[in-house]
Short mmCIF file of C-alpha atoms in Angstrom, two decimals:
data_model
loop_
_atom_site.label_atom_id
_atom_site.label_comp_id
_atom_site.label_asym_id
_atom_site.label_seq_id
_atom_site.Cartn_x
_atom_site.Cartn_y
_atom_site.Cartn_z
CA MET Y 621 2.62 -13.01 -15.81
CA GLU Y 622 3.29 -9.49 -17.05
CA GLN Y 623 -0.37 -8.54 -16.51
CA GLU Y 624 -0.18 -9.77 -12.91
CA ARG Y 625 2.87 -7.61 -12.25
CA PHE Y 626 1.16 -4.60 -13.76
CA GLU Y 627 -1.95 -5.14 -11.64
CA SER Y 628 0.13 -5.67 -8.51
CA ARG Y 629 2.06 -2.47 -9.14
CA GLU Y 630 -1.15 -0.57 -9.84
CA ARG Y 631 -2.66 -1.76 -6.53
CA LEU Y 632 0.48 -0.71 -4.67
CA LEU Y 633 0.47 2.73 -6.27
CA LYS Y 634 -3.19 3.20 -5.33
CA GLN Y 635 -2.41 2.25 -1.73
CA LEU Y 636 0.50 4.66 -1.62
CA LEU Y 637 -1.65 7.44 -3.06
CA ALA Y 638 -4.33 6.77 -0.45
CA ALA Y 639 -1.71 6.97 2.32
CA GLU Y 640 -0.42 10.29 0.97
CA GLU Y 641 -3.97 11.66 0.77
CA GLU Y 642 -4.58 10.66 4.39
CA ARG Y 643 -1.38 12.40 5.47
CA ALA Y 644 -2.41 15.52 3.57
CA MET Y 645 -5.68 15.52 5.54
CA GLY Y 646 -3.77 15.42 8.81
CA ARG Y 647 -3.49 11.73 9.62
CA MET Y 648 0.00 11.02 10.85
CA GLY Y 649 1.59 7.62 10.48
CA CYS Y 650 0.16 4.27 11.42
CA THR Y 651 0.51 1.66 14.13
CA LEU Y 652 3.13 -1.06 13.93
CA GLU Y 653 0.37 -3.61 13.39
CA GLU Y 654 -1.03 -1.64 10.45
CA MET Y 655 2.43 -1.38 8.91
CA GLU Y 656 3.06 -5.09 9.38
CA ARG Y 657 -0.26 -5.98 7.69
CA PHE Y 658 0.49 -3.56 4.84
CA LEU Y 659 3.94 -5.07 4.24
CA ASP Y 660 2.61 -8.63 4.50
CA GLU Y 661 0.00 -7.83 1.84
CA ILE Y 662 2.67 -6.44 -0.45
CA LEU Y 663 4.82 -9.55 -0.02
CA ASP Y 664 1.83 -11.82 -0.60
CA GLN Y 665 1.12 -10.04 -3.89
CA ALA Y 666 4.71 -10.43 -5.12
#
């Protein structure tokens, strides 16, 4: 169980880092649909 939490957190951190890198390259925000999918994936992993 602890390993699953660690892996889930690691995936989330990688996704957040990727989003920050995209913003740094000039991409601003996302669509509501993209945000909904992103949040659904996070909840599914929990």
